[in-house]
XYZ file of C-alpha atoms in Angstrom:
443
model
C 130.994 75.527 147.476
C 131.102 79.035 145.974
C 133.215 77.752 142.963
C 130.468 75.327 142.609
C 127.199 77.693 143.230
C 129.440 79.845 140.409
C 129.100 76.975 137.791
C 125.379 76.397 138.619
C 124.074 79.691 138.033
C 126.286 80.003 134.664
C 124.289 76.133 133.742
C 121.200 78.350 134.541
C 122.222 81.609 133.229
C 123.328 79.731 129.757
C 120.343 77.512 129.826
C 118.095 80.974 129.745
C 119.617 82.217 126.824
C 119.423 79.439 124.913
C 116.049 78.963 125.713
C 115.225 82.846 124.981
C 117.089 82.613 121.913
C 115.187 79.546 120.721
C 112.283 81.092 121.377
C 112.599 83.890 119.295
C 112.887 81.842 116.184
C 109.551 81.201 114.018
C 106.696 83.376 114.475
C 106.699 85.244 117.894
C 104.809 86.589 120.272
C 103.859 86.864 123.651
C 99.916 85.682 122.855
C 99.134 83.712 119.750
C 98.353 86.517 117.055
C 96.576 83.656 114.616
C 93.601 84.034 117.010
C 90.224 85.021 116.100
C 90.956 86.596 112.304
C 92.442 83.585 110.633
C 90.240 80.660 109.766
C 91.829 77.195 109.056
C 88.407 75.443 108.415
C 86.826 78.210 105.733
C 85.078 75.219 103.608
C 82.742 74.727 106.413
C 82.279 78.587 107.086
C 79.066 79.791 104.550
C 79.037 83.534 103.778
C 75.545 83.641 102.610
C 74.549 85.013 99.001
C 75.502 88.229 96.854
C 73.183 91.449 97.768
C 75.333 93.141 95.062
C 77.413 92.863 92.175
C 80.596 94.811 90.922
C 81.830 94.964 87.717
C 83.611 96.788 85.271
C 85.705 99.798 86.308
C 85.534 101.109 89.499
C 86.809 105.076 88.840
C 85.523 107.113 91.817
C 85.518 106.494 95.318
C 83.406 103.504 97.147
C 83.012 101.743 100.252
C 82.009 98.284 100.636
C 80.081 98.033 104.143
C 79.551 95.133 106.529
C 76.303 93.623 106.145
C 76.153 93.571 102.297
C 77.600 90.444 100.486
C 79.250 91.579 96.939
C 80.002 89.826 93.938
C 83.152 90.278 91.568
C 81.692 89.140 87.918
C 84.735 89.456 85.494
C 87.869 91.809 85.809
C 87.061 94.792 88.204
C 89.458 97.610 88.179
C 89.840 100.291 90.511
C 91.062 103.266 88.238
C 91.143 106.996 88.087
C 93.047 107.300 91.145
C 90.093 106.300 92.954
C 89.909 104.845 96.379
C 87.984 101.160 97.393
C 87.262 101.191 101.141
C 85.934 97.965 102.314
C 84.792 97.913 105.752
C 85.503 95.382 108.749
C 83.787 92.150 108.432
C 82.416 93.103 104.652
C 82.432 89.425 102.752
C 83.109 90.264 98.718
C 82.576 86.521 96.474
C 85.045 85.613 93.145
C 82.287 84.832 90.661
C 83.866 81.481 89.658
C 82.018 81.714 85.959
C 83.694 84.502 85.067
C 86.915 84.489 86.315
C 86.350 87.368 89.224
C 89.471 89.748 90.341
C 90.119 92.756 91.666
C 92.693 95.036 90.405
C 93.721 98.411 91.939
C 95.384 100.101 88.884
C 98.056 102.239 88.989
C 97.738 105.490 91.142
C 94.534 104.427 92.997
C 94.427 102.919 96.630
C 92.451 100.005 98.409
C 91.319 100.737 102.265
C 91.071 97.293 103.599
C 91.333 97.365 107.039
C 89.646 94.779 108.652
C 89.855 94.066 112.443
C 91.344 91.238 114.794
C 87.861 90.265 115.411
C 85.987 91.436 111.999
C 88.218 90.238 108.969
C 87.125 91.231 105.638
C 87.030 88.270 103.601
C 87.562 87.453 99.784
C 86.114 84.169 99.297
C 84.976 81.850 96.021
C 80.822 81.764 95.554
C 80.706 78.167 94.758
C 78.776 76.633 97.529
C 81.455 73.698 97.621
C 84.737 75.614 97.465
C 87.990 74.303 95.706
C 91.279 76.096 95.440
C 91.310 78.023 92.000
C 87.819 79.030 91.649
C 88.167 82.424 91.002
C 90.994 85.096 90.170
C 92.386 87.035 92.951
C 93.465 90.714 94.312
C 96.279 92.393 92.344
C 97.707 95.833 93.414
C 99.891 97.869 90.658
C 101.969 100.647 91.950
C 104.551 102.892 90.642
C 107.995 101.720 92.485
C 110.662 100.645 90.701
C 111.272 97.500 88.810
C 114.199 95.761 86.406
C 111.857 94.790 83.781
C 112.906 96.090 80.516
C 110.800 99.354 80.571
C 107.328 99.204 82.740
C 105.512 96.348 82.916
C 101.935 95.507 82.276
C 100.144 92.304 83.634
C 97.841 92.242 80.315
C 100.897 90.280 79.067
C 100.565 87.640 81.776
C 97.005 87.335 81.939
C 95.574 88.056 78.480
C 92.152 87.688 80.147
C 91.719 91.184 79.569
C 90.077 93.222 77.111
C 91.201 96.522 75.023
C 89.383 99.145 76.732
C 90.955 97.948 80.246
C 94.947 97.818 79.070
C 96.032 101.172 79.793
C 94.472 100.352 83.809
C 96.927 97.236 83.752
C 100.517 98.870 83.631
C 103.098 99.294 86.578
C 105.997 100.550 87.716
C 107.812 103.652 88.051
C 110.732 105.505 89.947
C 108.510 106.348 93.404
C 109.895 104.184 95.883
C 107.688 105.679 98.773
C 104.745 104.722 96.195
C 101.046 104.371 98.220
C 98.789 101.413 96.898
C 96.643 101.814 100.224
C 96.320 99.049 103.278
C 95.488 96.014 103.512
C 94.853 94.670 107.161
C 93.459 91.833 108.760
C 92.155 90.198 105.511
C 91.487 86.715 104.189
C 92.088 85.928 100.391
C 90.176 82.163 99.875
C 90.072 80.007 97.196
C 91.961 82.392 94.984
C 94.475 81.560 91.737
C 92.340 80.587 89.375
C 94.001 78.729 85.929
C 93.138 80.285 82.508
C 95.415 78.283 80.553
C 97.909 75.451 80.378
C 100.773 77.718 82.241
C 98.683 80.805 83.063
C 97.168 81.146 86.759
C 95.862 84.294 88.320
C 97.499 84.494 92.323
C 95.826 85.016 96.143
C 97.540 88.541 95.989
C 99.865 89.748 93.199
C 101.901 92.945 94.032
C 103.917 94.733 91.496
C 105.764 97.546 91.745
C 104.187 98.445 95.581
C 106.188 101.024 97.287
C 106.758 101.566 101.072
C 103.628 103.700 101.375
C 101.608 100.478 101.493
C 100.463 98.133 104.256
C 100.186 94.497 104.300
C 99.784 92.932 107.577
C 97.751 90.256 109.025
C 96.436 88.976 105.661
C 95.353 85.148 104.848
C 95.763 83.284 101.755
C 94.324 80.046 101.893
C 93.760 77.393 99.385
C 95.031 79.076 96.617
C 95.415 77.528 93.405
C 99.043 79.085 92.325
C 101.362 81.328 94.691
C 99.508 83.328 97.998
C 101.490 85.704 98.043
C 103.559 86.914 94.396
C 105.531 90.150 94.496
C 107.215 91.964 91.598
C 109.602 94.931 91.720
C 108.856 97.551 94.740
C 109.351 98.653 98.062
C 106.997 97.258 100.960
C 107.122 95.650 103.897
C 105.181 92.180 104.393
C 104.419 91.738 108.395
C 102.234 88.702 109.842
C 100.942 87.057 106.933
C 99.581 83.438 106.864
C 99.494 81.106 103.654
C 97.879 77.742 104.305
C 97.605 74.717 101.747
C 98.490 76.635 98.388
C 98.635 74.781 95.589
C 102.027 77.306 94.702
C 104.734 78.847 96.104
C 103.747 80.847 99.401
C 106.011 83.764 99.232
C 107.836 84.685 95.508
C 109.741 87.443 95.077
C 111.090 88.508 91.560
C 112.076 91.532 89.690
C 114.490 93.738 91.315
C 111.931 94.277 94.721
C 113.190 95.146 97.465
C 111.315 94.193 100.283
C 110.998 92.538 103.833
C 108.860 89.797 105.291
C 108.516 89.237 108.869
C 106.495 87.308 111.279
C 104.647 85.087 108.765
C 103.476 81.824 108.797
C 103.267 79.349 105.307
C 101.706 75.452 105.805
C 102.112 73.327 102.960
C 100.070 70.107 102.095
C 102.024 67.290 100.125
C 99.206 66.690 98.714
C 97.984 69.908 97.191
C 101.011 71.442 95.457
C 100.747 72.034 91.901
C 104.001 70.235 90.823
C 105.681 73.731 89.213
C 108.284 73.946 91.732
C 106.085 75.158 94.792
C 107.844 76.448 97.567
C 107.536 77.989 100.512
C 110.140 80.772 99.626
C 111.311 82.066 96.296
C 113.643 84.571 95.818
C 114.920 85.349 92.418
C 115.996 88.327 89.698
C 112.785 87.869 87.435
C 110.123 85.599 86.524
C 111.851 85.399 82.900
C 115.259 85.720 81.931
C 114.288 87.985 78.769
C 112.465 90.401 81.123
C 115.486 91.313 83.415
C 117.239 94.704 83.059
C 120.668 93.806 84.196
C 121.166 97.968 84.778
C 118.222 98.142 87.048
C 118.707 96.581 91.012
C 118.084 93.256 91.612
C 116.112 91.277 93.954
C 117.455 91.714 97.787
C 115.059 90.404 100.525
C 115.587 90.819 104.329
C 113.168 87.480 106.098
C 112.821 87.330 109.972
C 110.809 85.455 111.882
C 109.269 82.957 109.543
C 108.019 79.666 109.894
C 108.125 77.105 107.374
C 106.128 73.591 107.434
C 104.649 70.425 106.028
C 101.932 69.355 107.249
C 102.017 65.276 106.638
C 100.496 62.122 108.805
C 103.839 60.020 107.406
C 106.582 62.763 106.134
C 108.842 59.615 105.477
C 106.268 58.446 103.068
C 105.818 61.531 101.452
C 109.503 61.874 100.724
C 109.280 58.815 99.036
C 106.650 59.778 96.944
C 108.421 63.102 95.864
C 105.581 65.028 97.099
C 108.085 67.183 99.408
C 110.119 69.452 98.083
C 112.552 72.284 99.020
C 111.070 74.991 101.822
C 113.297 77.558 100.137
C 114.749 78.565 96.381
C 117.212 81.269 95.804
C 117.919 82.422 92.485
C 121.642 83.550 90.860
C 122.050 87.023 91.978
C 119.490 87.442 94.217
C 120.529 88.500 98.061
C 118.693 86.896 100.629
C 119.292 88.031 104.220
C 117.574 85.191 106.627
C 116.921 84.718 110.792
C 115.502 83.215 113.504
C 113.137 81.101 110.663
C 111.785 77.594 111.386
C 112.349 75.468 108.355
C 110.112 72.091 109.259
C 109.992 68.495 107.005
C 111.454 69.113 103.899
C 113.666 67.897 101.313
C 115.579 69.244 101.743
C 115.384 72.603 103.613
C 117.231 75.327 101.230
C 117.777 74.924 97.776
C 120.970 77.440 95.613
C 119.761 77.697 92.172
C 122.863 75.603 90.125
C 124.202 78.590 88.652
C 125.156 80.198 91.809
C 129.116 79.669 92.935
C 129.505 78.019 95.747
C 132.200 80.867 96.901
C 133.165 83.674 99.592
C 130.886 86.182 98.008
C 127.778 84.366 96.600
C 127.668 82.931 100.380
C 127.729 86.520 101.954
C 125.102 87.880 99.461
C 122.976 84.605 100.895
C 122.638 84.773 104.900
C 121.206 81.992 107.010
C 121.416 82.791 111.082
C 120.066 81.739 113.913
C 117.933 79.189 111.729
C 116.118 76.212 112.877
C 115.988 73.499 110.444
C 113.635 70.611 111.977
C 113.219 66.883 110.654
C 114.250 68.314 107.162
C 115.977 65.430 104.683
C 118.952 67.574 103.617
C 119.761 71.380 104.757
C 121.387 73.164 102.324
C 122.283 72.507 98.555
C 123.006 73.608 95.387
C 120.651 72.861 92.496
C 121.401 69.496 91.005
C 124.431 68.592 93.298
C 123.778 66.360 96.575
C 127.375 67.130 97.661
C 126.810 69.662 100.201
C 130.066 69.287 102.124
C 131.195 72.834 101.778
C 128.113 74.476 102.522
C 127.431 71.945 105.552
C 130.541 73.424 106.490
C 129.869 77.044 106.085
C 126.206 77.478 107.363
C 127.056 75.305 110.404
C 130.014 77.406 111.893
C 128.898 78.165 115.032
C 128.529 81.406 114.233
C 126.268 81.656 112.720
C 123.823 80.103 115.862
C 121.647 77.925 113.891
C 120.296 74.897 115.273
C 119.104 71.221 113.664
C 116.657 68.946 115.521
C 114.638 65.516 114.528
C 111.155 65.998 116.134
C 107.022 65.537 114.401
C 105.361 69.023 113.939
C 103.135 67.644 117.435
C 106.759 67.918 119.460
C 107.693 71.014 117.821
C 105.067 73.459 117.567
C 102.511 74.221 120.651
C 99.099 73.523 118.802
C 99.654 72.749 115.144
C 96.956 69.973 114.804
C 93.983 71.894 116.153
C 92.760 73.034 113.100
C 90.168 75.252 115.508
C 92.792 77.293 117.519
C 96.071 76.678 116.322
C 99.275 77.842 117.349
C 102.644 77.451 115.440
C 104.918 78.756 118.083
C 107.709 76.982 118.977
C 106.984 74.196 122.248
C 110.490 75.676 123.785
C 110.357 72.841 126.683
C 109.834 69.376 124.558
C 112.454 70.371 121.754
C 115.617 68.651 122.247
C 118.298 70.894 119.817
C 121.551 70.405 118.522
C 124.474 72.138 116.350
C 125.169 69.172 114.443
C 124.064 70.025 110.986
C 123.315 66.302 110.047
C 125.892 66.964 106.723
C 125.533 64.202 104.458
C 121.915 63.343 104.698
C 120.225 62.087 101.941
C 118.344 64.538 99.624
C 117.070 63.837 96.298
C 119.615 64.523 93.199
């Protein structure tokens, strides 16, 4: 009897910790912090019509209060060190005419700091909204970056004009570099195109040092990449992108930076075909930029979850509208846990350069992992033999965990478009270690 009661409570005692342990993978938390500031619906949401318009340079201190609805007509820059404050629940419109942004030059700060229950919002003023119709938020700061020299986004979005160039350069040696807060925000309808290969982004960060906040922000329907960060320092914590036409999460050009917490939802039916992903990691947008002297990209991810968000994923892998959840670059350093990785093909994808070897592995963690109903884990650009990374990444120690079961099993509320929740549903998942090598993946 005792030797008996012993191996019950070590079933129980076992079955805790995996249960605990699962649970921690994906977003977390004790209550479901997607409530009341996100909105999953926002084309049915109307934010009323402009009260006021900026434009031009911004270059002394402002606040943007609740109440007023504000209008950004062409490029507005915030420059002379000055500071934007925008107030909780203030609702600024991309004037879809003229291309609307907001950039926060070099040296000056945005104070966004919404609240849980009164977001500030950055929305398109088209009365039917699409994903694209106007530019975005971009914050330059002066952290490091490997570009050749410093950098200046006039050369990536020539929308500009001469007198605003010198508010358009970043980069610098201050890690600890300030660019201001932004908190409980919602970026809609952002990442406009101005050319055949040129988009603007939801939020563009380049060379952002740890000084800065960015938590709680939304990018929704954007019509290139949510969230796009060059160079820097800063730390990323409970962000949402949902149905971007780009990649969710890019990181390029020597940053180094974390990301925890955060939540991207991809459509199959709204990428943009460039090689959308959920998670990018690479040295620099352009070969000719990178400063092989200067550090290269190294990004710690924790508590993420990745998904597709299909009726029929089968179908949709057939139709090549699914693609990898994650891309890492040659010589980038990707440190990885406790993510959710959900229908995709397949999950992870090693840029074909990359040596499948003892120390490209090590420089490229994957633990504690969940990879759900994916078609194919892990592979290297180009080559569907996976054997020996099958091999690696499943080792049982490094605790990840495979499973076959619809986003509806998996997640507690992830087709209730009103309240949802993307947790994990810990009691209806039935897990296991075997990696599923050899599934079929697309060449």
């Amino acid at each position: 009897m005792k030797k008996l009661t012993l191996i019950l409570v070590t079933l129980f005692l076992t079955g805790f910790q995996v249960a605990s342990a699962q649970q921690e993978k994906g977003i977390m938390g004790k209550t479901n912090w997607l409530n009341n500031w996100t909105e999953f619906e926002s084309n049915k949401v109307d934010y009323g019509e402009p009260t006021q318009i900026l434009a031009g340079n911004i270059t002394e201190d402002i606040t943007l209060t609740k109440g007023e609805v504000y209008l950004l007509s062409g490029s507005v820059f915030v420059t002379n060190g000055a500071t934007l404050t925008i107030d909780p629940g203030a609702v600024i419109l991309g004037d879809f005419e003229t291309n609307g942004s907001l950039t926060i030059s070099r040296g000056s700060k945005i104070a966004a700091e919404g609240y849980k229950t009164d977001p500030i919002i950055f929305t398109s003023n088209r009365s039917v909204k699409r994903a694209g119709d106007w530019g975005g938020i971009i914050v330059l700061g002066d952290a490091p970056i490997n570009r050749y020299g410093s950098g200046s986004i006039a050369t990536h979005f020539p929308y500009l004009n001469g007198s605003d160039y010198q508010n358009t350069n970043y980069g610098g040696e201050n890690v600890e570099g300030n660019s201001g807060v932004m908190k409980y925000v919602r970026i809609e309808y952002a990442g406009k195109r101005i050319s055949q290969d040129i988009y603007f982004n939801g939020l563009l960060l380049a060379s952002v040092g740890t000084g800065t906040v960015v938590d709680h922000v939304m990018v929704s329907n954007s019509g290139d990449d949510a969230f796009l960060v060059w160079g820097g320092n800063v730390a990323l914590d409970n962000l949402v992108s949902f149905r971007c036409k780009g990649s969710d999460f890019k990181f390029s050009y020597g940053t180094h930076s974390s990301i925890s917490n955060s939540l991207a939802i991809r459509s199959p039916y709204t990428s943009n075909g460039s090689g959308a992903r959920c998670l990018e990691v690479v040295l620099s947008q352009e070969a000719k930029d990178f400063d092989y002297t200067k550090t290269k990209t190294a990004i710690e991810a924790k508590n993420l979850t990745f998904l597709n968000d299909s009726d029929d994923l089968e179908a949709a892998i057939r139709m090549n509208l699914i693609h990898e959840a994650i891309y890492v670059g040659e010589g980038a350093k990707l440190q990885m846990s406790k993510t959710v990785i959900s229908g995709f093909n397949p999950a992870v994808v090693f840029d074909k350069e990359i040596i499948v070897n003892q120390e490209s592995l090590e420089r490229i963690s994957l633990t504690e992992m969940y990879f759900n109903n994916c078609n194919g884990n892990i592979f290297v650009e180009d080559n569907a033999n996976n054997d020996d990374l099958e091999n690696w990444y499943g080792n049982r120690g490094f605790f990840n965990v495979y499973a076959k079961s619809s986003n509806k099993e998996t997640f507690i509320a992830s087709d209730n478009y009103k309240k949802p929740d993307f947790r994990l549903r810990i009691n209806k998942i039935i897990a296991t270690t075997n990696t599923g090598a050899g599934s079929p993946v697309k060449p």
